[in-house]
Every structure is written in structure tokens, then in C-alpha cells.
Amino acid sequence: QSVLTQPPSASGTPGQRVTISCSGSSSNIGSNTVNWYQQLPGTAPKLLIYSNNQRPSGVPDRFSGSKSGTSASLAISGLQSEDEADYYCAAWDDSLNGHWVFGGGTKLTVL
Amino acid sequence: EVQLVESGGGLVQPGGSLRLSCAASGFTFSSYSMNWVRQAPGKGLEWVSYISSSSSTIYYADSVKGRFTISRDNAKNSLYLQMNSLRDEDTAVYYCARDGVVGATSHFDYWGQGTLVTVSS
């Protein structure tokens, strides 16, 4: 059972906008920033969004992140077939001397 | 170009030991904190351990505390994970990940390709 809660699956058709939620608590999302990672099939994870809503160089602006209270969201607009992947949220958790926590991951299917 | 290359994975019996390595290049290794993150087959990501740039601060996930030891050699641009008393549930792909810091926040900005550890009799 993951500390951060994500829906196990999401889907959309090309061109649509989809959102993926990530729910945590006061010790993690509530007091620290949220990062999002994309894992394409058979590859290592890649940083997609950091500090709640910042995109690393090279990440299309179709990807955006937001945070409110103890929850965060990843939005993907103009969905493309190559966006089909697993998406993970992560945050630092201040409890128990500190540790990173991940969501269980959301598998995005492009129909 | 930042590169992280893990090695040392393999098949080990329960109770056995294994030492993973991560060779870093393309950046000033001694300036960055590093992490190990693992992924069991068909499962999600699980953070394992963190080490600061000077090795002065180290954290472990509860699931590996007392069994795993993270270390680094800045002269060799290398990160290590000594894994002892291995259990079936430690079977996973192990990734090393650089800790990218922006202001007061951090994230895993570069990942290696991973090395598979299989614990089985």
C-alpha cells in the first residue's frame, strides 16, 4: 500500500485532456513539493514535473502539474499515443526521520 | 551528457549478499546527493536510500534499514549499495538516481537504466 494514493488507471483518446490525481497527507504533500515521473514501457523513469508545476527542459508544455493542500494533479492536454506510460507522483515525507514516498502509479492508456 | 550506469545485479539466495554499483559521468559527482530506488516486477517505484554529496547525511527506507548500506566514492565517481540478509521481497530492478536540487526542493532528475536483483533459492 503506497503512502501517496493514485488511481491505478486512466485513459483518453488522442487530443483529449486527462488528469491524474495524487493524494497524500500533511507530512508529505501538505508540507513539501510534488514531483511527477513518467515511465515508458520497458524503460527507466524520467522526471516529468518537479516542484509541483515546473517542467524540466525538453518536457512539452502539454504536461502541467498543480498542488492544493494535501493533493496534487498531473494534467496532460492534447493527448498523444506516445504518452501511454505509467505515471508516478512523489514527495518527501517529514515523518520517521524523513524519507521519499511514491504513489502506486497510474497506467495511462491512449485509446 | 549525464550518465548513470548500474551494475552488480544478479541471482542470489535468500540470506545472501550483493553489492550494487552506479558509475556516474557527465557531471560533478561530488556536488550531488544520490539515491537508490527500486521496482519489484510489475510493481511501482519504492525509494530505498539517500546519501548526501559528502556522505554526511544518509537515510534508509524502513524496509531495508539495518540490512542495506549506501556509500559513495567521490574520487571514483561511484555510488554503492551493499545489500545483506536479502529476502525474496528485495527482488527488483534497482535504479540509481541523481538528486537535483532547486532552491529548497529536490527531485530525481536523472536515472540509470537499472540492474535486476533476483532473490530466490
Short mmCIF file of C-alpha atoms in Angstrom, two decimals:
data_model
loop_
_atom_site.label_atom_id
_atom_site.label_comp_id
_atom_site.label_asym_id
_atom_site.label_seq_id
_atom_site.Cartn_x
_atom_site.Cartn_y
_atom_site.Cartn_z
CA GLN A 1 0.00 0.00 0.00
CA SER A 2 1.58 3.25 -1.15
CA VAL A 3 1.70 6.34 1.07
CA LEU A 4 0.52 8.53 -1.82
CA THR A 5 -2.74 7.48 -3.49
CA GLN A 6 -3.16 7.49 -7.26
CA PRO A 7 -5.84 5.91 -9.44
CA PRO A 8 -4.43 2.69 -10.91
CA SER A 9 -5.54 3.56 -14.42
CA ALA A 10 -6.61 6.41 -16.65
CA SER A 11 -7.43 6.67 -20.32
CA GLY A 12 -8.24 9.10 -23.09
CA THR A 13 -8.39 9.48 -26.82
CA PRO A 14 -5.85 11.40 -28.89
CA GLY A 15 -6.25 15.13 -28.44
CA GLN A 16 -8.14 14.84 -25.16
CA ARG A 17 -7.10 16.25 -21.79
CA VAL A 18 -6.62 13.83 -18.93
CA THR A 19 -5.77 14.40 -15.30
CA ILE A 20 -4.17 12.10 -12.76
CA SER A 21 -4.63 12.76 -9.07
CA CYS A 22 -2.26 12.14 -6.18
CA SER A 23 -3.48 12.28 -2.60
CA GLY A 24 -1.25 12.44 0.44
CA SER A 25 -1.14 13.88 3.94
CA SER A 26 0.18 16.81 5.94
CA SER A 27 3.59 15.17 6.41
CA ASN A 28 4.29 14.78 2.70
CA ILE A 29 2.30 16.71 0.06
CA GLY A 30 0.93 19.06 2.69
CA SER A 31 4.39 20.32 3.61
CA ASN A 32 6.62 19.53 0.64
CA THR A 33 6.61 19.88 -3.12
CA VAL A 34 5.43 17.17 -5.50
CA ASN A 35 7.34 15.62 -8.38
CA TRP A 36 5.98 13.52 -11.23
CA TYR A 37 7.78 10.81 -13.17
CA GLN A 38 6.90 9.16 -16.46
CA GLN A 39 7.90 5.57 -17.14
CA LEU A 40 7.51 4.40 -20.70
CA PRO A 41 7.20 0.62 -21.15
CA GLY A 42 10.48 -1.18 -20.51
CA THR A 43 12.43 1.97 -19.65
CA ALA A 44 13.69 3.79 -16.58
CA PRO A 45 11.56 6.52 -15.03
CA LYS A 46 12.04 10.06 -16.28
CA LEU A 47 11.42 13.33 -14.45
CA LEU A 48 8.31 14.99 -15.85
CA ILE A 49 7.32 17.71 -13.35
CA TYR A 50 9.23 18.98 -10.30
CA SER A 51 8.41 21.45 -7.54
CA ASN A 52 4.66 20.97 -8.14
CA ASN A 53 4.49 22.65 -11.53
CA GLN A 54 7.93 23.05 -13.11
CA ARG A 55 8.86 21.31 -16.33
CA PRO A 56 12.43 20.21 -16.98
CA SER A 57 13.94 21.27 -20.25
CA GLY A 58 12.59 19.15 -23.08
CA VAL A 59 9.26 18.25 -21.49
CA PRO A 60 6.40 19.54 -23.69
CA ASP A 61 4.11 22.18 -22.23
CA ARG A 62 1.22 19.75 -22.75
CA PHE A 63 2.24 18.42 -19.33
CA SER A 64 1.37 20.51 -16.29
CA GLY A 65 1.23 20.00 -12.55
CA SER A 66 -0.61 21.58 -9.67
CA LYS A 67 -0.93 21.17 -5.93
CA SER A 68 -3.54 22.17 -3.38
CA GLY A 69 -3.35 21.25 0.27
CA THR A 70 -2.55 17.56 0.55
CA SER A 71 -3.36 16.70 -3.07
CA ALA A 72 -1.68 17.18 -6.41
CA SER A 73 -2.62 16.64 -10.03
CA LEU A 74 -0.89 15.99 -13.32
CA ALA A 75 -2.67 17.19 -16.44
CA ILE A 76 -1.87 16.11 -19.97
CA SER A 77 -3.52 18.06 -22.76
CA GLY A 78 -3.55 17.21 -26.45
CA LEU A 79 -3.05 13.55 -25.58
CA GLN A 80 -0.74 11.64 -27.93
CA SER A 81 -0.14 7.94 -28.40
CA GLU A 82 3.42 8.29 -27.10
CA ASP A 83 2.05 9.48 -23.75
CA GLU A 84 0.96 5.93 -22.99
CA ALA A 85 3.02 5.15 -19.90
CA ASP A 86 2.99 4.76 -16.14
CA TYR A 87 2.97 7.99 -14.14
CA TYR A 88 4.16 8.31 -10.54
CA CYS A 89 3.88 11.14 -8.06
CA ALA A 90 6.46 11.53 -5.28
CA ALA A 91 7.10 13.77 -2.31
CA TRP A 92 9.42 13.96 0.67
CA ASP A 93 7.75 12.81 3.88
CA ASP A 94 8.83 14.54 7.09
CA SER A 95 7.77 11.69 9.38
CA LEU A 96 10.10 8.98 10.73
CA ASN A 97 13.35 10.97 10.22
CA GLY A 98 12.37 11.74 6.64
CA HIS A 99 12.02 9.61 3.55
CA TRP A 100 10.75 9.79 -0.02
CA VAL A 101 7.31 8.38 -0.77
CA PHE A 102 5.77 7.46 -4.12
CA GLY A 103 2.28 6.95 -5.36
CA GLY A 104 1.37 3.49 -6.59
CA GLY A 105 1.43 4.66 -10.18
CA THR A 106 -1.22 5.32 -12.81
CA LYS A 107 -1.19 3.45 -16.09
CA LEU A 108 -2.33 5.80 -18.83
CA THR A 109 -3.87 4.19 -21.90
CA VAL A 110 -4.37 6.16 -25.10
CA LEU A 111 -7.42 4.64 -26.79
CA GLU B 1 25.68 14.28 -21.00
CA VAL B 2 24.72 12.92 -17.61
CA GLN B 3 25.06 9.15 -17.43
CA LEU B 4 24.37 6.74 -14.59
CA VAL B 5 25.23 3.09 -15.16
CA GLU B 6 24.31 0.48 -12.58
CA SER B 7 25.96 -2.91 -12.26
CA GLY B 8 26.26 -5.78 -9.83
CA GLY B 9 22.79 -7.27 -10.03
CA GLY B 10 22.15 -10.97 -10.32
CA LEU B 11 20.64 -14.05 -8.72
CA VAL B 12 21.27 -14.55 -5.01
CA GLN B 13 19.84 -16.91 -2.43
CA PRO B 14 17.74 -15.67 0.49
CA GLY B 15 20.04 -14.54 3.27
CA GLY B 16 22.81 -13.76 0.82
CA SER B 17 24.57 -10.52 -0.03
CA LEU B 18 25.13 -8.43 -3.12
CA ARG B 19 26.87 -5.12 -3.82
CA LEU B 20 25.47 -2.79 -6.45
CA SER B 21 27.49 -0.05 -8.11
CA CYS B 22 26.50 3.04 -10.04
CA ALA B 23 29.09 4.73 -12.23
CA ALA B 24 28.40 8.41 -12.83
CA SER B 25 29.70 10.62 -15.62
CA GLY B 26 28.90 13.89 -17.34
CA PHE B 27 28.56 15.96 -14.17
CA THR B 28 30.46 16.84 -11.00
CA PHE B 29 29.51 13.78 -8.96
CA SER B 30 30.91 15.14 -5.70
CA SER B 31 28.42 18.05 -5.80
CA TYR B 32 25.25 15.96 -5.86
CA SER B 33 23.34 13.80 -3.42
CA MET B 34 22.30 10.42 -4.77
CA ASN B 35 19.56 7.87 -4.24
CA TRP B 36 18.68 4.25 -4.85
CA VAL B 37 15.12 3.49 -5.97
CA ARG B 38 13.78 0.00 -6.70
CA GLN B 39 10.89 -1.50 -8.62
CA ALA B 40 9.66 -5.03 -7.99
CA PRO B 41 8.47 -6.91 -11.09
CA GLY B 42 5.15 -5.46 -12.24
CA LYS B 43 5.01 -3.09 -9.26
CA GLY B 44 5.53 0.59 -8.56
CA LEU B 45 8.56 2.59 -7.51
CA GLU B 46 9.96 2.37 -3.97
CA TRP B 47 12.67 4.69 -2.65
CA VAL B 48 15.45 2.75 -0.90
CA SER B 49 18.17 5.10 0.30
CA TYR B 50 19.71 8.59 0.08
CA ILE B 51 23.26 9.83 0.58
CA SER B 52 24.38 13.44 0.60
CA SER B 53 27.26 14.70 -1.51
CA SER B 54 29.77 14.41 1.35
CA SER B 55 28.23 11.23 2.82
CA SER B 56 27.40 13.18 5.98
CA THR B 57 23.66 12.51 5.73
CA ILE B 58 22.18 9.11 4.96
CA TYR B 59 18.59 7.90 5.02
CA TYR B 60 17.05 4.47 4.52
CA ALA B 61 13.57 3.15 3.92
CA ASP B 62 12.30 1.16 6.89
CA SER B 63 12.10 -1.93 4.68
CA VAL B 64 15.89 -2.05 4.26
CA LYS B 65 17.21 -0.35 7.40
CA GLY B 66 19.81 -2.48 9.15
CA ARG B 67 20.33 -4.69 6.09
CA PHE B 68 21.42 -2.28 3.33
CA THR B 69 24.28 0.22 3.40
CA ILE B 70 24.66 3.08 0.95
CA SER B 71 28.06 4.60 0.30
CA ARG B 72 29.94 6.58 -2.33
CA ASP B 73 33.45 7.23 -3.55
CA ASN B 74 33.67 10.73 -4.98
CA ALA B 75 37.17 10.10 -6.29
CA LYS B 76 35.81 7.25 -8.39
CA ASN B 77 32.50 8.95 -9.28
CA SER B 78 30.70 5.93 -7.93
CA LEU B 79 27.71 5.13 -5.75
CA TYR B 80 27.24 1.79 -3.99
CA LEU B 81 24.56 -0.24 -2.25
CA GLN B 82 25.68 -3.12 -0.05
CA MET B 83 22.74 -5.45 0.41
CA ASN B 84 22.89 -8.09 3.16
CA SER B 85 20.36 -10.57 4.55
CA LEU B 86 18.48 -10.45 1.27
CA ARG B 87 14.85 -11.53 1.20
CA ASP B 88 12.51 -12.64 -1.56
CA GLU B 89 10.77 -9.27 -1.36
CA ASP B 90 14.03 -7.48 -2.25
CA THR B 91 13.71 -8.85 -5.80
CA ALA B 92 13.53 -5.77 -8.01
CA VAL B 93 15.22 -3.60 -10.57
CA TYR B 94 17.44 -1.18 -8.66
CA TYR B 95 17.95 2.30 -10.11
CA CYS B 96 20.41 4.92 -9.01
CA ALA B 97 19.04 8.44 -9.32
CA ARG B 98 20.68 11.84 -9.01
CA ASP B 99 19.18 14.27 -6.52
CA GLY B 100 18.60 17.51 -8.38
CA VAL B 101 18.14 20.43 -6.03
CA VAL B 102 16.34 23.63 -6.96
CA GLY B 103 16.23 26.08 -4.08
CA ALA B 104 14.87 24.21 -1.08
CA THR B 105 13.28 21.41 -3.10
CA SER B 106 14.72 18.29 -4.68
CA HIS B 107 13.76 15.61 -7.16
CA PHE B 108 15.33 12.70 -9.04
CA ASP B 109 16.45 14.45 -12.20
CA TYR B 110 18.48 11.65 -13.82
CA TRP B 111 18.09 7.89 -13.56
CA GLY B 112 20.23 4.97 -14.58
CA GLN B 113 18.91 2.09 -16.66
CA GLY B 114 18.66 -0.18 -13.64
CA THR B 115 20.12 -3.51 -12.57
CA LEU B 116 17.98 -6.55 -11.72
CA VAL B 117 18.39 -8.29 -8.39
CA THR B 118 16.65 -11.63 -8.01
CA VAL B 119 16.49 -13.26 -4.60
CA SER B 120 15.48 -16.89 -4.92
CA SER B 121 16.51 -20.34 -3.83
#
